[in-house]
Structures are given as structure tokens and as C-alpha cells.
PDB file of C-alpha atoms in Angstrom:
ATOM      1  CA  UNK D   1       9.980  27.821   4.973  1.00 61.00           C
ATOM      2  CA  UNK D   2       8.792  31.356   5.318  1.00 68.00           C
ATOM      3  CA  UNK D   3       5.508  32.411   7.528  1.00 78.00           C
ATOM      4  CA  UNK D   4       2.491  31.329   5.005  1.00 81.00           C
ATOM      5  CA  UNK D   5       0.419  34.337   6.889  1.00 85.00           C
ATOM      6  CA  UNK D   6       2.592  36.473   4.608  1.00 85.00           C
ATOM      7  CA  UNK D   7       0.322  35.357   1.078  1.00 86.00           C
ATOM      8  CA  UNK D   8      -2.990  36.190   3.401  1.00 88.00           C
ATOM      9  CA  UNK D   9      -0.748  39.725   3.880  1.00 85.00           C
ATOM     10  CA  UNK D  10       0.104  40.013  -0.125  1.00 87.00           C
ATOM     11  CA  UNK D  11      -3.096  39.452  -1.463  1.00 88.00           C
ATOM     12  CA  UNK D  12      -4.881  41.828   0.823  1.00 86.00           C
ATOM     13  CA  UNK D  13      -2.346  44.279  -0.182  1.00 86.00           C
ATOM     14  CA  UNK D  14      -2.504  43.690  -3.562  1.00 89.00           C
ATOM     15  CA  UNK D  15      -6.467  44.139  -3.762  1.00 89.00           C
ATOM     16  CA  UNK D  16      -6.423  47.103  -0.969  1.00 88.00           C
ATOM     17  CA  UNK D  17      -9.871  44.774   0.311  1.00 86.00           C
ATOM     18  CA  UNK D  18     -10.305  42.354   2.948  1.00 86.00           C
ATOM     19  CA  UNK D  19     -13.505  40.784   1.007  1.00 86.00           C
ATOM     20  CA  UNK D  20     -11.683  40.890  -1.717  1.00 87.00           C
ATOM     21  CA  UNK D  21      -8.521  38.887  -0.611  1.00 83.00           C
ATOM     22  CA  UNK D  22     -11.262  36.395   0.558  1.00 85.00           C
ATOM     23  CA  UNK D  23     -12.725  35.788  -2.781  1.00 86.00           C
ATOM     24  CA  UNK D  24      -9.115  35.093  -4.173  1.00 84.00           C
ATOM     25  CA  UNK D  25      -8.324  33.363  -1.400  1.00 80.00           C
ATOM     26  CA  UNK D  26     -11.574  31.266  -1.184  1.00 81.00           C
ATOM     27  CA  UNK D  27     -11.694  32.110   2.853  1.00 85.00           C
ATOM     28  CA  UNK D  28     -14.082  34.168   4.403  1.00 87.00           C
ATOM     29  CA  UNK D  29     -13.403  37.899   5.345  1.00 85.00           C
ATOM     30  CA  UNK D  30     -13.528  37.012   8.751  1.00 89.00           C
ATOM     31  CA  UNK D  31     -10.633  34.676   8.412  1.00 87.00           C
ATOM     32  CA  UNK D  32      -8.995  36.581   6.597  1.00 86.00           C
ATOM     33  CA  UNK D  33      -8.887  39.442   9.091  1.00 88.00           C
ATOM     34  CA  UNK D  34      -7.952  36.897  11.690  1.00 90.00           C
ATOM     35  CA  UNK D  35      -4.693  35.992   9.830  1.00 88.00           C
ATOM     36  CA  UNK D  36      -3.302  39.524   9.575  1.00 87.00           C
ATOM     37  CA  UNK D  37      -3.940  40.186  12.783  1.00 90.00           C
ATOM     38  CA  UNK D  38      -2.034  37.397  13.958  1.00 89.00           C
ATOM     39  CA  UNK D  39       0.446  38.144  11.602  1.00 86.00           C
ATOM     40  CA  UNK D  40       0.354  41.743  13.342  1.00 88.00           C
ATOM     41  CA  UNK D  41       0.891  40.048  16.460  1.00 92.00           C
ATOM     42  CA  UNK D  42       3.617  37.651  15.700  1.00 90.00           C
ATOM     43  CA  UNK D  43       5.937  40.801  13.784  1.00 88.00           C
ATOM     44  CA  UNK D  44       4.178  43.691  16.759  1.00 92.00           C
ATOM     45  CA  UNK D  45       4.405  45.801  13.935  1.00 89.00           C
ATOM     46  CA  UNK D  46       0.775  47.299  12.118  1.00 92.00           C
ATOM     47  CA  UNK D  47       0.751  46.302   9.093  1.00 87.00           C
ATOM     48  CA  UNK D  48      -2.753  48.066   7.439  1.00 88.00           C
ATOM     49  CA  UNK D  49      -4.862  51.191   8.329  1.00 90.00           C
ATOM     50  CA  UNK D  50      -8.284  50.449   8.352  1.00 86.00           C
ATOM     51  CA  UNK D  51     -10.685  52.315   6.478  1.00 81.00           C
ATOM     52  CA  UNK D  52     -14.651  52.609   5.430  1.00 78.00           C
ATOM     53  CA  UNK D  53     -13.401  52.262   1.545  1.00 79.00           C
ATOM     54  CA  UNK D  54     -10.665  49.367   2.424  1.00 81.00           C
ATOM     55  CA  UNK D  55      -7.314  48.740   3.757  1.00 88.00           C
ATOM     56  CA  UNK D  56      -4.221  50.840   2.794  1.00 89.00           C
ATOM     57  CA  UNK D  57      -0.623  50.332   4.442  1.00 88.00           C
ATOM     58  CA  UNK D  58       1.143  51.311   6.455  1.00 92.00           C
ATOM     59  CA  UNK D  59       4.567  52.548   6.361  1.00 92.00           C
ATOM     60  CA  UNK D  60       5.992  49.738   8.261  1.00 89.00           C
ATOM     61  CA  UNK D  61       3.548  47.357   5.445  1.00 83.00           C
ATOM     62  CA  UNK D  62       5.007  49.108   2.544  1.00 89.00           C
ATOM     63  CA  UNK D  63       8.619  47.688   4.181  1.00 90.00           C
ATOM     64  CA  UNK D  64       7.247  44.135   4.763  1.00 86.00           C
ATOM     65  CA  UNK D  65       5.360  43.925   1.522  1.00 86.00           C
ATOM     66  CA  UNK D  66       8.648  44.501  -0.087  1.00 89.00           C
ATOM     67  CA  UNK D  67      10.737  42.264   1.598  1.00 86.00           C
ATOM     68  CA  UNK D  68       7.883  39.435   1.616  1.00 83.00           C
ATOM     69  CA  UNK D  69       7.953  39.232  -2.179  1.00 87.00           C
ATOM     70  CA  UNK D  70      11.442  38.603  -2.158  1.00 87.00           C
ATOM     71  CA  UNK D  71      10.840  36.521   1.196  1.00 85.00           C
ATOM     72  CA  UNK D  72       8.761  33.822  -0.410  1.00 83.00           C
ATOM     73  CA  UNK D  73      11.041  33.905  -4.102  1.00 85.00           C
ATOM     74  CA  UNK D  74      14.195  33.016  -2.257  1.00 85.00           C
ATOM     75  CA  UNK D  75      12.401  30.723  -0.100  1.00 83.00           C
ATOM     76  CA  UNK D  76      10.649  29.255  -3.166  1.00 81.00           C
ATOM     77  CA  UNK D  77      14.208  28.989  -4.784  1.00 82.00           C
ATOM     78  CA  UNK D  78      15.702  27.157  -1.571  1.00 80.00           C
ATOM     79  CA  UNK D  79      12.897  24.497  -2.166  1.00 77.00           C
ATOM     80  CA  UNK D  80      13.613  23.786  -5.632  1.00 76.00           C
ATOM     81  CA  UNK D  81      17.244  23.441  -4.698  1.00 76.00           C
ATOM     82  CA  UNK D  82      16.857  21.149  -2.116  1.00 73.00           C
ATOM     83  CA  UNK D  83      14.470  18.978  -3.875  1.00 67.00           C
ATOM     84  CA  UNK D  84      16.923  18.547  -6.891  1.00 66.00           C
ATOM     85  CA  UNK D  85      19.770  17.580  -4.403  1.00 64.00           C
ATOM     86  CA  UNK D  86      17.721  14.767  -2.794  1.00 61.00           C
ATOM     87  CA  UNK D  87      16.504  13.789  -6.577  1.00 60.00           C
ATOM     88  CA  UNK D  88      20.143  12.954  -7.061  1.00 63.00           C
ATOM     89  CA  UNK D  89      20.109  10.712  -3.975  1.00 69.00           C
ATOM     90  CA  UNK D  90      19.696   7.099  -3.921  1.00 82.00           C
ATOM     91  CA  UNK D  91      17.560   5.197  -1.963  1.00 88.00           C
ATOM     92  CA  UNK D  92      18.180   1.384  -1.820  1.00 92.00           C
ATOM     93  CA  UNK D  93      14.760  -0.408  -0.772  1.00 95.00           C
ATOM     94  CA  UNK D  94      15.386  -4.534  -0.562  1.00 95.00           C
ATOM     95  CA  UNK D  95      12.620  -6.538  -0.933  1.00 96.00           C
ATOM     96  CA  UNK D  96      12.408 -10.176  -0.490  1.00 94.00           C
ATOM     97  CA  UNK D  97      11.353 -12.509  -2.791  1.00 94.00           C
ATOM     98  CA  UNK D  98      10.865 -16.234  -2.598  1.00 93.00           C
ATOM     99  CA  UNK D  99       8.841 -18.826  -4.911  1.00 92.00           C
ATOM    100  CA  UNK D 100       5.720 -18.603  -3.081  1.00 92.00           C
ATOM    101  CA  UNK D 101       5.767 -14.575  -2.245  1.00 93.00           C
ATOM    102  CA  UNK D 102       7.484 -13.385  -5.458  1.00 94.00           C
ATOM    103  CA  UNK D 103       8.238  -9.547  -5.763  1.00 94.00           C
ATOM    104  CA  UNK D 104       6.851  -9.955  -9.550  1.00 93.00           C
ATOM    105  CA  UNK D 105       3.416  -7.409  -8.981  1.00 93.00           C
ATOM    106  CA  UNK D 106       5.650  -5.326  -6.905  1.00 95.00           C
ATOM    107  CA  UNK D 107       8.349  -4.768  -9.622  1.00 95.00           C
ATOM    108  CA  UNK D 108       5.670  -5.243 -12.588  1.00 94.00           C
ATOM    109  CA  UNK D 109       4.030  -1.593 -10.954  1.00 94.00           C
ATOM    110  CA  UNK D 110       7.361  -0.176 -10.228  1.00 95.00           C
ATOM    111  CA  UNK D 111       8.913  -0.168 -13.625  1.00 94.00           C
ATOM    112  CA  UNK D 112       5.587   1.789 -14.757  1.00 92.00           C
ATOM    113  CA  UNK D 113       6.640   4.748 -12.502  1.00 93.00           C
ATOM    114  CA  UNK D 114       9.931   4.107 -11.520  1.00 92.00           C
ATOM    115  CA  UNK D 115      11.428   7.134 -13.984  1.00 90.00           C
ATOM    116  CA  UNK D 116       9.750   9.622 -12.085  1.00 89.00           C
ATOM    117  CA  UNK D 117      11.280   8.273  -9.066  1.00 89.00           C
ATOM    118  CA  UNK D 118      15.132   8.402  -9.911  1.00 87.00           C
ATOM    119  CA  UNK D 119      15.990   8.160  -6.432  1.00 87.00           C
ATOM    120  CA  UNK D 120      15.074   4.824  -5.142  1.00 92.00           C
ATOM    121  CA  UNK D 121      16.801   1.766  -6.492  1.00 92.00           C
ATOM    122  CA  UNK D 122      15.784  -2.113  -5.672  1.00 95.00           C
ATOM    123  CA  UNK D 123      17.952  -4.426  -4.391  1.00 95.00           C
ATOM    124  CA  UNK D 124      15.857  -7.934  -4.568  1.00 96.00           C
ATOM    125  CA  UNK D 125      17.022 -10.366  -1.714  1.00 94.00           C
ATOM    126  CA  UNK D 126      15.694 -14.025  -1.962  1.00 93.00           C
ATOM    127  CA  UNK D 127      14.572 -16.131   0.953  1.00 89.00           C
ATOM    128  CA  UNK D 128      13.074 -19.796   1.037  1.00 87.00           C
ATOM    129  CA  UNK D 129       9.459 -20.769   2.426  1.00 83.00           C
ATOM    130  CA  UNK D 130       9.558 -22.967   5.468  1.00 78.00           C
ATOM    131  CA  UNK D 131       6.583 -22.953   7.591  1.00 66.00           C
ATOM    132  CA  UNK D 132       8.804 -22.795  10.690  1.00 67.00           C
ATOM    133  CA  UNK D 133      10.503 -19.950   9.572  1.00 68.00           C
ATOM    134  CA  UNK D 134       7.758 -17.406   8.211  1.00 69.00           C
ATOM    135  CA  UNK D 135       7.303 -15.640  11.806  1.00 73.00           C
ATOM    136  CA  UNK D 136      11.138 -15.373  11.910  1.00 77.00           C
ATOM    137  CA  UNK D 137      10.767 -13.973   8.144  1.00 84.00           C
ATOM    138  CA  UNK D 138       8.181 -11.592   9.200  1.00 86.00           C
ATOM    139  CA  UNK D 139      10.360 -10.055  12.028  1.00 85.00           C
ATOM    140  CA  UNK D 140      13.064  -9.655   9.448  1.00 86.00           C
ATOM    141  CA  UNK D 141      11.176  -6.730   8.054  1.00 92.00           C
ATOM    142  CA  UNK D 142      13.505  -3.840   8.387  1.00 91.00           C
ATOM    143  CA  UNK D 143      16.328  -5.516   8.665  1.00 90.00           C
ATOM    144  CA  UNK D 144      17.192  -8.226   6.487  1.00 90.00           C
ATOM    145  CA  UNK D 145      14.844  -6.769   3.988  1.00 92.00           C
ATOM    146  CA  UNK D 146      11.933  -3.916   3.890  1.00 96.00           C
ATOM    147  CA  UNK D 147       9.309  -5.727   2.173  1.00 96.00           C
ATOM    148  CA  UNK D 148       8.112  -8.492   1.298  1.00 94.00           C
ATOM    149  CA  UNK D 149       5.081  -8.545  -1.875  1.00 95.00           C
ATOM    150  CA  UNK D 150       2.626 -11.055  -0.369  1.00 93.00           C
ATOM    151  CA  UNK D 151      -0.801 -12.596  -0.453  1.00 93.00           C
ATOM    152  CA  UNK D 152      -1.899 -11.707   3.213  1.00 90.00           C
ATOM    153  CA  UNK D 153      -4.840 -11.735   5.649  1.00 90.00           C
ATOM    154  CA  UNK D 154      -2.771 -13.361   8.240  1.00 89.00           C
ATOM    155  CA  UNK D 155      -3.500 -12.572  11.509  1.00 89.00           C
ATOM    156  CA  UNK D 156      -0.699 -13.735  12.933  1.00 87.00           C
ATOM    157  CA  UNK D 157       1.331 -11.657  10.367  1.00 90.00           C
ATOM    158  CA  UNK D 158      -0.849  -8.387  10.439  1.00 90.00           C
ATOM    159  CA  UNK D 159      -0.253  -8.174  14.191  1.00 90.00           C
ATOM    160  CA  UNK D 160       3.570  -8.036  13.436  1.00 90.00           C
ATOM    161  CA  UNK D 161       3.418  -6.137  10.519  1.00 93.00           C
ATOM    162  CA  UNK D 162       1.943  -3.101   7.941  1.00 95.00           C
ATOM    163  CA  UNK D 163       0.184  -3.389   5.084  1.00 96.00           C
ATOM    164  CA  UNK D 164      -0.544  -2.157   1.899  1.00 96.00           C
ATOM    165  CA  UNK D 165      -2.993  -3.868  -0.046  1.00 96.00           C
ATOM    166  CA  UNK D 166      -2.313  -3.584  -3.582  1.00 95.00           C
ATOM    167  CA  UNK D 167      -4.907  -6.138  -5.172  1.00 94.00           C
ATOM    168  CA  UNK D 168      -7.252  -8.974  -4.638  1.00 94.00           C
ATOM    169  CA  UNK D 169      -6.508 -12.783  -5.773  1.00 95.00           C
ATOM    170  CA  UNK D 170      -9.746 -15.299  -5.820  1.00 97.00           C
ATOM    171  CA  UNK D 171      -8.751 -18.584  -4.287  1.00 97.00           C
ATOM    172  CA  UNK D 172      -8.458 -21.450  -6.848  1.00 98.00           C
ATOM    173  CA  UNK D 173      -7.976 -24.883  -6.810  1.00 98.00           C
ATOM    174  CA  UNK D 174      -4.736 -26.925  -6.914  1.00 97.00           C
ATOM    175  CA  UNK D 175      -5.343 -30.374  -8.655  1.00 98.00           C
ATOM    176  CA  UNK D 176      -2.910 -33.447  -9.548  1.00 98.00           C
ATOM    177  CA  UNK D 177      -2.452 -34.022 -12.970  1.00 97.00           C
ATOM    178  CA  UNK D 178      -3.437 -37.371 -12.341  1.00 96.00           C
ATOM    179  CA  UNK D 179      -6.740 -36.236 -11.358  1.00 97.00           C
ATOM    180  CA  UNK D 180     -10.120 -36.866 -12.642  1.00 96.00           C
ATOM    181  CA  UNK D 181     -10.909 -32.565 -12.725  1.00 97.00           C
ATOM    182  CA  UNK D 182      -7.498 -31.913 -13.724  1.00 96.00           C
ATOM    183  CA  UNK D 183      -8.608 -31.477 -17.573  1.00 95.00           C
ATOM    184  CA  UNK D 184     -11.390 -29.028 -16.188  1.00 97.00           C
ATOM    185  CA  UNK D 185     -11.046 -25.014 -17.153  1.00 97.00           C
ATOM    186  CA  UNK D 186     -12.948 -23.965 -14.254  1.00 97.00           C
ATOM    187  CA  UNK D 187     -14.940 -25.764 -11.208  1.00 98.00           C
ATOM    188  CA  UNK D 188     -18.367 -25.874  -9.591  1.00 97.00           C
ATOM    189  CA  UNK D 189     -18.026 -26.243  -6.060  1.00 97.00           C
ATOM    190  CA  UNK D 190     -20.231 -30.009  -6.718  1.00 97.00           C
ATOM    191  CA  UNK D 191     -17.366 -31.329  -8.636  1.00 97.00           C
ATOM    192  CA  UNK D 192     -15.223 -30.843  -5.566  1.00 98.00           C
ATOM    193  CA  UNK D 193     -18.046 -33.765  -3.822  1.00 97.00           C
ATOM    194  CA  UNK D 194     -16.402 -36.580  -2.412  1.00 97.00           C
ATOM    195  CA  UNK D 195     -12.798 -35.013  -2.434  1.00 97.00           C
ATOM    196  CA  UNK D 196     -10.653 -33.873   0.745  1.00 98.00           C
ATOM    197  CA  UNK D 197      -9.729 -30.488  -0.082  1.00 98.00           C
ATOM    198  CA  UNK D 198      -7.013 -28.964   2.005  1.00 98.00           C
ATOM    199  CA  UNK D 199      -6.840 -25.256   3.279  1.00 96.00           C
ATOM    200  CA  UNK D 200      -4.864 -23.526   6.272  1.00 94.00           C
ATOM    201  CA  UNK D 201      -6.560 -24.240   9.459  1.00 91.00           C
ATOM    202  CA  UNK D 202      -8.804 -22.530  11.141  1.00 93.00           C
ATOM    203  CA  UNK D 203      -8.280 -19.093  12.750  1.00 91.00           C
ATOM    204  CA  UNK D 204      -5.947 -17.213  11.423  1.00 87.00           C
ATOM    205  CA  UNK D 205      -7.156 -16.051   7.402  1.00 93.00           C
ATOM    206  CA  UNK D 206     -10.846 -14.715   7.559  1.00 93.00           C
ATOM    207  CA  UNK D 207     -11.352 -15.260   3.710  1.00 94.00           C
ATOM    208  CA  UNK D 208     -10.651 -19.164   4.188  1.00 96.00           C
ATOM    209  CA  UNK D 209     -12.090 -19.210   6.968  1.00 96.00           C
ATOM    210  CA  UNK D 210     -15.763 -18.247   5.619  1.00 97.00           C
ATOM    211  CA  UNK D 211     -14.638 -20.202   2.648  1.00 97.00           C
ATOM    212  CA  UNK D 212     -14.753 -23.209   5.533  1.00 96.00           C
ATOM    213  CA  UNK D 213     -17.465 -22.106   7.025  1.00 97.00           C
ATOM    214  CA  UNK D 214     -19.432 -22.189   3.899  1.00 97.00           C
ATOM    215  CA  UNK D 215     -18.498 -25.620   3.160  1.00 97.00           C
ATOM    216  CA  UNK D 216     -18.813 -27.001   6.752  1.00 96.00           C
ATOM    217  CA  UNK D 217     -22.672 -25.923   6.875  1.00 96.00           C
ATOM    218  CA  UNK D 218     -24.138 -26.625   3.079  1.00 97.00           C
ATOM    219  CA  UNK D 219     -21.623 -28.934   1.569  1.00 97.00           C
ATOM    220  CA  UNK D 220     -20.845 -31.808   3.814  1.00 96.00           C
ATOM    221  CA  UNK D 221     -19.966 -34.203   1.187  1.00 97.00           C
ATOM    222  CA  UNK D 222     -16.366 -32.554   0.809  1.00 97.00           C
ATOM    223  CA  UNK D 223     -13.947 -33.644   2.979  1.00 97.00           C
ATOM    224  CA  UNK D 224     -11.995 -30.638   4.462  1.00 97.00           C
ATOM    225  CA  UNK D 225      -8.564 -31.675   5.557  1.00 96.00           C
ATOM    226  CA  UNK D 226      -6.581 -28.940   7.468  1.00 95.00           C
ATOM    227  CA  UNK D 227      -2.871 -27.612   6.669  1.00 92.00           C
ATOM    228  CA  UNK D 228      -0.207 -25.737   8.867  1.00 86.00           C
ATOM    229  CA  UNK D 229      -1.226 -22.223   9.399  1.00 83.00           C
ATOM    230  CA  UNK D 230       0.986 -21.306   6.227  1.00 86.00           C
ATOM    231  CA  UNK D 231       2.099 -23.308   2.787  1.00 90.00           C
ATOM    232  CA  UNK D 232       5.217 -24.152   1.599  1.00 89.00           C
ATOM    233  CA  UNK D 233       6.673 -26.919  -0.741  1.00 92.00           C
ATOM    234  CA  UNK D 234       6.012 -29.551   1.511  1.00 93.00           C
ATOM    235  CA  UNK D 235       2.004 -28.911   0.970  1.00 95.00           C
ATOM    236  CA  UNK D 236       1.800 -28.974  -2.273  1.00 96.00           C
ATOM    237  CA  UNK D 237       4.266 -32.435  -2.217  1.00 96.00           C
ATOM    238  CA  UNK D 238       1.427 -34.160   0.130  1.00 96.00           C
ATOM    239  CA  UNK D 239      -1.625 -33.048  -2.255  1.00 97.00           C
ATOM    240  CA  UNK D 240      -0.011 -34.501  -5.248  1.00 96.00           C
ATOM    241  CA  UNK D 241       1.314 -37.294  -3.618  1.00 96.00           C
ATOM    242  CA  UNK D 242      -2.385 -37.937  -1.816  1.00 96.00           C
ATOM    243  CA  UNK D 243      -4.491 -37.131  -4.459  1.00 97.00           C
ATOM    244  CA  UNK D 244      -5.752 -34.114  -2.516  1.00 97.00           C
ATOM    245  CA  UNK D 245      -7.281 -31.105  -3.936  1.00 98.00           C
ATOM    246  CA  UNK D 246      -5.596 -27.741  -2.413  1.00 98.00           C
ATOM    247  CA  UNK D 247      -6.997 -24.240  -1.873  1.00 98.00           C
ATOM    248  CA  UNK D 248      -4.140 -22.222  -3.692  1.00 97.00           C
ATOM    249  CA  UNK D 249      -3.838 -18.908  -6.269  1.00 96.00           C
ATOM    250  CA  UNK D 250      -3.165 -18.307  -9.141  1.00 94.00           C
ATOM    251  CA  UNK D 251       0.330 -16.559  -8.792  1.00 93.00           C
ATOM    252  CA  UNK D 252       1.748 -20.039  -7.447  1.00 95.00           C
ATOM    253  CA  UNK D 253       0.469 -22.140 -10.821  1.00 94.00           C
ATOM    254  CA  UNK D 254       4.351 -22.355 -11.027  1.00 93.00           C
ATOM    255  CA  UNK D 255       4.834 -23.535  -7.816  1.00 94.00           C
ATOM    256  CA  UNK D 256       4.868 -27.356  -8.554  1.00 95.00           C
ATOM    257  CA  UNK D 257       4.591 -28.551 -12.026  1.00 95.00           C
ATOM    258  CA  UNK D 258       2.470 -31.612 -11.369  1.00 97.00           C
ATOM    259  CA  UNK D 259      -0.418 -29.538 -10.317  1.00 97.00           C
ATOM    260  CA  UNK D 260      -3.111 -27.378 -12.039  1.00 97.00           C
ATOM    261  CA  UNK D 261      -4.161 -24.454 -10.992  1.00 98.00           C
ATOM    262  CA  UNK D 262      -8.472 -24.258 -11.428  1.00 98.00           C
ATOM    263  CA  UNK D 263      -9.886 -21.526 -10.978  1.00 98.00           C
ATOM    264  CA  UNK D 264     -13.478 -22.043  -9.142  1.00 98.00           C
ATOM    265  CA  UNK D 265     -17.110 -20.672  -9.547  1.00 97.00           C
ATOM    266  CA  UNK D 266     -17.350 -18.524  -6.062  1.00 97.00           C
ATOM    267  CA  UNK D 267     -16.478 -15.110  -5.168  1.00 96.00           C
ATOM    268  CA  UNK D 268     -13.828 -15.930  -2.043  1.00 97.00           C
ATOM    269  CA  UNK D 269     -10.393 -13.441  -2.755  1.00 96.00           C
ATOM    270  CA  UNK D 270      -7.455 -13.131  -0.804  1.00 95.00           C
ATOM    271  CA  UNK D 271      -5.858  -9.433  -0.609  1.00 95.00           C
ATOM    272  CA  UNK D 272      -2.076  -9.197  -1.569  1.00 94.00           C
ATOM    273  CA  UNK D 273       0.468  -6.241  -1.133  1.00 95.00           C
ATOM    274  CA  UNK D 274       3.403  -4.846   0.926  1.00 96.00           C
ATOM    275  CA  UNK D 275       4.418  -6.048   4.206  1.00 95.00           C
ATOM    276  CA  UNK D 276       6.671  -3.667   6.001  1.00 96.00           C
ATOM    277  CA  UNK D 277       7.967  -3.032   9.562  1.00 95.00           C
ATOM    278  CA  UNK D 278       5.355  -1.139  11.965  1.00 92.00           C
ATOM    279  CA  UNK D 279       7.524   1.748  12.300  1.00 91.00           C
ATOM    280  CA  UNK D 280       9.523   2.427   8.977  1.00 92.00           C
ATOM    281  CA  UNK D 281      12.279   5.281   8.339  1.00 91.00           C
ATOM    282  CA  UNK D 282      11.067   8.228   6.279  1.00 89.00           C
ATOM    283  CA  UNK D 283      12.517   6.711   2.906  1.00 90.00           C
ATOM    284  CA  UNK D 284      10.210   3.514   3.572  1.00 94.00           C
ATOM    285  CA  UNK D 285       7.271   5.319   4.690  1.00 94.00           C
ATOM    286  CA  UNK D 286       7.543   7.609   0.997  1.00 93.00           C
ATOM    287  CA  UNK D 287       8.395   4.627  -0.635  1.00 95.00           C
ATOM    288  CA  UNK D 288       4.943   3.441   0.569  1.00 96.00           C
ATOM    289  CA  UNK D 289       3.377   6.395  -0.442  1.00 95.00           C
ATOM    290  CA  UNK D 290       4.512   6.451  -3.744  1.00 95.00           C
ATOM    291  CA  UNK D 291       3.118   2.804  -4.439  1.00 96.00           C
ATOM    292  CA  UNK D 292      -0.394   3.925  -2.622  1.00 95.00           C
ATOM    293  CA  UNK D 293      -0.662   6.617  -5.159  1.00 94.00           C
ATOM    294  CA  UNK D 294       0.137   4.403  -8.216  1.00 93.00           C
ATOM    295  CA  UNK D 295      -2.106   1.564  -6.965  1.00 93.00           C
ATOM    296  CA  UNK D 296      -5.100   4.197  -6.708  1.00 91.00           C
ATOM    297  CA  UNK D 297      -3.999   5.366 -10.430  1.00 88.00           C
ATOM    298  CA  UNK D 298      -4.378   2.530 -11.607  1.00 84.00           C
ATOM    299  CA  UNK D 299      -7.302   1.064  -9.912  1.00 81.00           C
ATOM    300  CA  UNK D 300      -8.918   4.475 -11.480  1.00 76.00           C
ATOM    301  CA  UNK D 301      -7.939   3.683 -14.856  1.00 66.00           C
ATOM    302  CA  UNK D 302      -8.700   0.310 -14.837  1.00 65.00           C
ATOM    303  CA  UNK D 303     -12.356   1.553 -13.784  1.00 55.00           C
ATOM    304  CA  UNK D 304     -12.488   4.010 -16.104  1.00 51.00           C
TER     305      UNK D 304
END
């Protein structure tokens, strides 16, 4: 709030020495000098009388110096102020939740650091999955709700959306109960010969897309059998009811409860976070930036 050339002014004052104030400051001399002379400048006052042995000030210095202190205290005072008043704001941020994009990770990170953020409350608004409808639910960001907590590499979506990734989630298979690998803990990609194993079509997810590609070229003896561009209950009716296999997560294992969820011997992940509107309000955009910081917090400790 105040003119931030004025701590370049104090500390030379305070030390009497331009190299000085840059050792403090951790800014060369020359910089320093630069900044009260612009500060010279910008008041058209002299501030300091150069000298062989240092800097002393002037008369007119001795009255800024002065008022500067007190300057940056009440300014520093204002701050504080202003930040407690907009602590004791609330923020409402709705995001949408349905059975196959659950808020769950969102809200499971949240209530880790939600005390220090008293300001923002969640409203949770529930919407169904319908592969007609999830453009229309995409271009209800910022309006019918601000986010939606989603496993994404959608092109179609990314183009009408931002992101936030918040995690990876390695693609598993879902099998029928009835199945001969439903009793199976985990899979090798041969135990999936001689079965038609559905996925999203082609072109718009890159990690099932090389998945795809990888099968197409060195295992031809799986039948790959293509889906809409995105899933909802319908899918995972028609590989039950088929005897399909289906390329799923683990976060929907709940989804249907004649299915199991396997998870499979090879390293293809699908990245998950927030989707919000292109062009948030400030409240969204910090809202963001508070869950950036505690995803990179915890991805630290988790490494550590």
C-alpha cells in the first residue's frame, strides 16, 4: 500500500552505507543507488548527501525518514485489518458430484486444511451421468456449479475447461462376477486373451489411447470393442450383461455391484482433479490456489 522504494530508503539510512544497505538487502550497490534515486525522482525532493565516508541526510530525509516509519506501520496495520475482515467472509464454492465423478478426493483434502481457510464453505450439488449430457455438464461450470472432481484427459473436455490435476489413477479392469478372472487379485495382460475388452473410442483420452495402441500392435488375440466417448451406467449394464471385460478405475468399484474391479500388471494412469470454468472470479481462482498448494504438500510428504 505504501511506495516499497521507501525500505531501500530506511535501510540505507539506517546503515549511513549504500554497500551496506545492499548486503542487508541482498541487492547490489548499484541497485540500490538506482532505487533512491528514483525514489528522489518520484518525491523531487533529495533525500541523501553523498559523501567519500557514506551517505548522511538530508534535512528534507530526516522529515521522510520519520514519516516513512510511521508510513509503512499504519500501512502494515491497514493490511492486517483488512485481511481479518475478509477472514470473516464466506465464500460458497459448489461442486458437483455424481456416482461416477464423486467430490470424495476433493472433500477428503479439504477437510485436512479447511480450518485454516474459515472463509470458504462447500455447497455439494449432485448431477447424474448421461453420455448425452456431459458436454452440457461441462459448460455448466460456473454456473450451475464451479467444479466438478474428475478423472480427466478428455480432449473434448480440456478444450472447454481448466484443470488441476490433483493425482494419478492406473486403469483397471471391470469383470462380471460371473466371470472366469473374476476371483483373480490382479491381471496379466495374457489372461485378458480371447476376451473383448471395452474402452472409450479412439481419439479423445491419450492414456487409452496408447493403452489401444499397445494392444492393437502386440496383442491381437484380445478383442477391443469400442464405447461412447464417455461412460455412464449404461456401459457398465452392457459389460455385465455381455460378458465383456471393461477398462475402468478404481474409484468406480462401487459403481455396479455385479462387477469387480482388477487391478492389472501395466503402468497406463489416468490423471484426476478439478475442472473449472476458463475464466473464474477471484474467489475461484484462490480457491484453486489453495488446493495447488495442499496437493504439492502433500505430494512432498508423501515423498518424503
Amino acid at each position: 500500500m505504501y511506495n516499497h522504494l521507501l525500505d531501500t530508503f530506511l535501510c540505507v539510512a539506517d546503515t549511513g552505507s549504500f554497500a551496506k544497505a545492499s548486503e542487508e538487502l541482498y541487492i547490489s550497490s548499484t541497485a540500490v543507488m538506482n532505487q533512491i534515486n528514483a525514489l528522489e525522482r518520484q518525491l523531487q525532493v533529495k533525500l541523501l548527501k553523498r559523501t567519500p565516508r557514506g551517505v548522511t541526510l538530508t534535512e528534507a530525509g530526516k522529515s521522510v525518514c520519520r514519516d516513512a516509519r510511521l508510513i509503512i506501520r499504519l500501512s502494515d496495520e491497514a493490511v492486517k485489518r483488512a485481511r481479518a475482515l475478509a477472514s470473516r467472509e464466506t465464500y460458497t464454492v459448489r461442486v458437483g458430484t455424481s456416482m461416477l465423478n464423486p467430490c470424495k478426493p476433493l472433500l477428503a483434502l479439504w477437510n485436512r486444511i479447511s480450518g485454516n481457510y474459515p472463509q470458504y464453505k462447500i455447497q455439494i450439488i449432485p448431477y447424474e451421468d448421461h453420455y448425452n449430457s456431459n458436454d452440457l455438464i461441462i459448460r455448466s461450470l460456473g454456473s450451475r456449479f464451479d467444479f466438478m472432481v474428475a478423472p480427466c484427459d478428455s480432449a473434448r473436455w480440456l478444450n472447454q475447461s481448466s484443470f488441476l490435476q490433483m493425482g494419478n489413477l492406473p486403469l483397471c479392469c471391470g469383470v462380471p462376477y460371473s466371470h472366469r478372472l473374476s476371483g483373480k487379485t490382479r491381471l496379466e495382460i495374457r489372461d485378458l486373451f480371447g476376451e473383448r475388452l471395452m474402452m472409450v473410442r479412439e481419439g479423445d483420452s491419450a492414456a487409452v489411447d496408447q493403452l489401444r495402441a499397445n494392444l492393437r500392435q502386440h496383442f491381437p488375440e484380445i478383442q477391443l470393442v469400442d464405447t461412447d466417448f464417455y461412460y455412464d451406467m449404461d456401459v457398465f449394464n452392457r459389460c455385465e450383461q455381455e460378458g465383456n471385460i471393461l477398462i475402468t478405475l478404481e474409484m468406480w468399484a462401487e459403481v455396479h455391484p455385479l462387477l469387480a474391479t482388477i487391478p492389472v500388471n501395466w503402468d497406463y494412469k489416468l490423471p484426476y482433479g478439478l475442472l473449472y470454468e476458463e475464466d473464474p472470479p477471484g474467489g475461484i481462482r484462490q480457491f484453486v490456489e489453495i488446493i495447488r498448494e495442499a496437493v504439492r504438500e502433500l505430494a512432498g510428504s508423501n515423498s518424503g
